[in-house]
Coordinates of N, CA and C in Angstrom, one line a residue:
M145 N -5.6 14.3 -5.9 CA -6.7 13.7 -6.7 C -6.1 13.0 -7.9
L146 N -6.5 11.8 -8.1 CA -6.0 11.0 -9.2 C -6.7 11.3 -10.5
R147 N -6.0 11.5 -11.5 CA -6.6 11.7 -12.8 C -6.2 10.7 -13.8
I148 N -7.1 10.1 -14.5 CA -6.8 9.1 -15.5 C -7.4 9.7 -16.8
V149 N -6.5 9.9 -17.8 CA -6.9 10.4 -19.1 C -7.2 9.2 -20.0
V150 N -8.5 9.1 -20.4 CA -8.9 8.0 -21.2 C -8.7 8.4 -22.7
K151 N -7.8 7.7 -23.3 CA -7.5 8.0 -24.7 C -8.6 7.5 -25.7
E152 N -8.6 8.1 -26.8 CA -9.7 7.8 -27.8 C -9.5 6.4 -28.3
G153 N -10.6 5.6 -28.2 CA -10.6 4.3 -28.6 C -10.1 3.3 -27.5
E154 N -9.7 3.8 -26.3 CA -9.2 2.9 -25.3 C -10.4 2.3 -24.6
N155 N -10.2 1.0 -24.2 CA -11.2 0.3 -23.5 C -11.4 0.9 -22.1
I156 N -12.6 1.0 -21.6 CA -12.9 1.6 -20.3 C -12.4 0.7 -19.2
D157 N -12.3 -0.6 -19.5 CA -11.8 -1.6 -18.5 C -10.3 -1.3 -18.2
R158 N -9.6 -1.1 -19.3 CA -8.2 -0.8 -19.2 C -7.9 0.5 -18.4
A159 N -8.7 1.5 -18.6 CA -8.6 2.8 -17.9 C -8.9 2.6 -16.4
L160 N -9.9 1.8 -16.2 CA -10.3 1.5 -14.8 C -9.2 0.7 -14.1
K161 N -8.5 -0.2 -14.8 CA -7.4 -0.9 -14.2 C -6.2 0.0 -13.9
R162 N -6.0 1.0 -14.8 CA -4.9 1.9 -14.5 C -5.2 2.8 -13.3
Y163 N -6.5 3.2 -13.2 CA -6.9 3.9 -12.0 C -6.7 3.1 -10.7
K164 N -7.1 1.9 -10.7 CA -7.0 1.0 -9.5 C -5.5 0.9 -9.2
R165 N -4.6 0.7 -10.2 CA -3.2 0.6 -9.9 C -2.6 1.8 -9.3
K166 N -3.0 3.0 -9.9 CA -2.5 4.3 -9.3 C -3.0 4.5 -7.9
F167 N -4.3 4.1 -7.6 CA -4.8 4.3 -6.3 C -4.1 3.4 -5.3
R168 N -3.8 2.2 -5.7 CA -3.0 1.2 -4.8 C -1.6 1.8 -4.6
N169 N -1.0 2.3 -5.6 CA 0.4 2.8 -5.4 C 0.5 4.0 -4.6
V170 N -0.5 4.8 -4.6 CA -0.5 6.0 -3.7 C -0.7 5.7 -2.3
K171 N -1.3 4.5 -2.0 CA -1.5 4.0 -0.6 C -2.4 4.9 0.2
V172 N -3.5 5.3 -0.4 CA -4.5 6.1 0.3 C -5.3 5.3 1.3
L173 N -5.7 4.1 0.8 CA -6.5 3.2 1.7 C -5.7 2.8 2.9
Q174 N -4.4 2.5 2.7 CA -3.5 2.0 3.8 C -3.4 3.1 4.8
E175 N -3.2 4.4 4.4 CA -3.1 5.5 5.3 C -4.3 5.7 6.1
L176 N -5.5 5.6 5.4 CA -6.8 5.8 6.1 C -6.9 4.7 7.2
R177 N -6.6 3.5 6.9 CA -6.7 2.5 7.9 C -5.7 2.7 9.1
E178 N -4.5 3.2 8.8 CA -3.6 3.5 9.9 C -4.1 4.6 10.8
R179 N -4.8 5.6 10.2 CA -5.2 6.8 11.0 C -6.5 6.5 11.7
K180 N -7.1 5.3 11.6 CA -8.3 5.1 12.3 C -8.1 5.1 13.8
Q181 N -7.0 4.6 14.2 CA -6.7 4.6 15.7 C -5.2 5.0 15.8
Y182 N -5.0 5.6 17.0 CA -3.6 6.1 17.3 C -2.8 4.9 17.8
T183 N -1.6 4.8 17.2 CA -0.6 3.9 17.8 C 0.6 4.6 18.2
K184 N 1.1 4.3 19.4 CA 2.2 5.0 20.0 C 3.5 4.7 19.2
P185 N 4.4 5.6 19.1 CA 5.6 5.4 18.3 C 6.4 4.2 18.8
S186 N 6.4 3.9 20.1 CA 7.1 2.8 20.6 C 6.5 1.5 20.1
V187 N 5.2 1.4 19.9 CA 4.5 0.2 19.4 C 4.8 0.0 18.0
T188 N 4.8 1.1 17.2 CA 5.2 1.1 15.8 C 6.6 0.6 15.6
R189 N 7.5 1.1 16.4 CA 8.9 0.7 16.3 C 9.1 -0.8 16.6
R190 N 8.4 -1.2 17.7 CA 8.5 -2.6 18.1 C 8.0 -3.5 17.0
A191 N 6.9 -3.1 16.3 CA 6.3 -4.0 15.2 C 7.3 -4.0 14.1
Q192 N 8.0 -2.9 13.8 CA 9.0 -2.9 12.7 C 10.1 -3.8 13.0
I193 N 10.6 -3.8 14.3 CA 11.7 -4.6 14.7 C 11.3 -6.1 14.6
Q194 N 10.1 -6.4 15.0 CA 9.7 -7.8 14.9 C 9.5 -8.3 13.5
K195 N 9.1 -7.4 12.6 CA 8.9 -7.8 11.2 C 10.3 -8.0 10.6
A196 N 11.2 -7.1 10.9 CA 12.6 -7.3 10.4 C 13.2 -8.6 10.9
A197 N 13.0 -8.9 12.1 CA 13.6 -10.2 12.7 C 13.0 -11.4 12.0
Y198 N 11.7 -11.3 11.8 CA 11.0 -12.4 11.1 C 11.5 -12.6 9.7
K199 N 11.7 -11.5 8.9 CA 12.3 -11.6 7.6 C 13.7 -12.1 7.6
E200 N 14.5 -11.7 8.6 CA 15.9 -12.2 8.7 C 15.9 -13.7 9.0
Q201 N 15.0 -14.1 9.8 CA 14.9 -15.6 10.1 C 14.5 -16.4 8.9
L202 N 13.6 -15.9 8.0 CA 13.3 -16.6 6.8 C 14.5 -16.7 5.9
F203 N 15.3 -15.6 5.8 CA 16.4 -15.6 4.9 C 17.5 -16.5 5.4
T204 N 17.7 -16.6 6.7 CA 18.8 -17.4 7.2 C 18.4 -18.9 7.1
E205 N 17.1 -19.3 7.1 CA 16.7 -20.7 7.0 C 17.0 -21.2 5.7
E206 N 17.0 -20.4 4.6 CA 17.3 -20.9 3.3 C 18.7 -21.0 3.1

């Protein structure tokens, strides 16, 4: 559970921004989306290999 301590005199918008940043960094939403459906380990591995190959291609073109 995320906790944000709002300091005295702190703007509520700034505290909300800190909460959103913490929520994004914890990757809760990303994990929920991944768990919606099952993906086989081989499919996950294949996607990682394709992503790495794509990144490598981008770096070699420069």
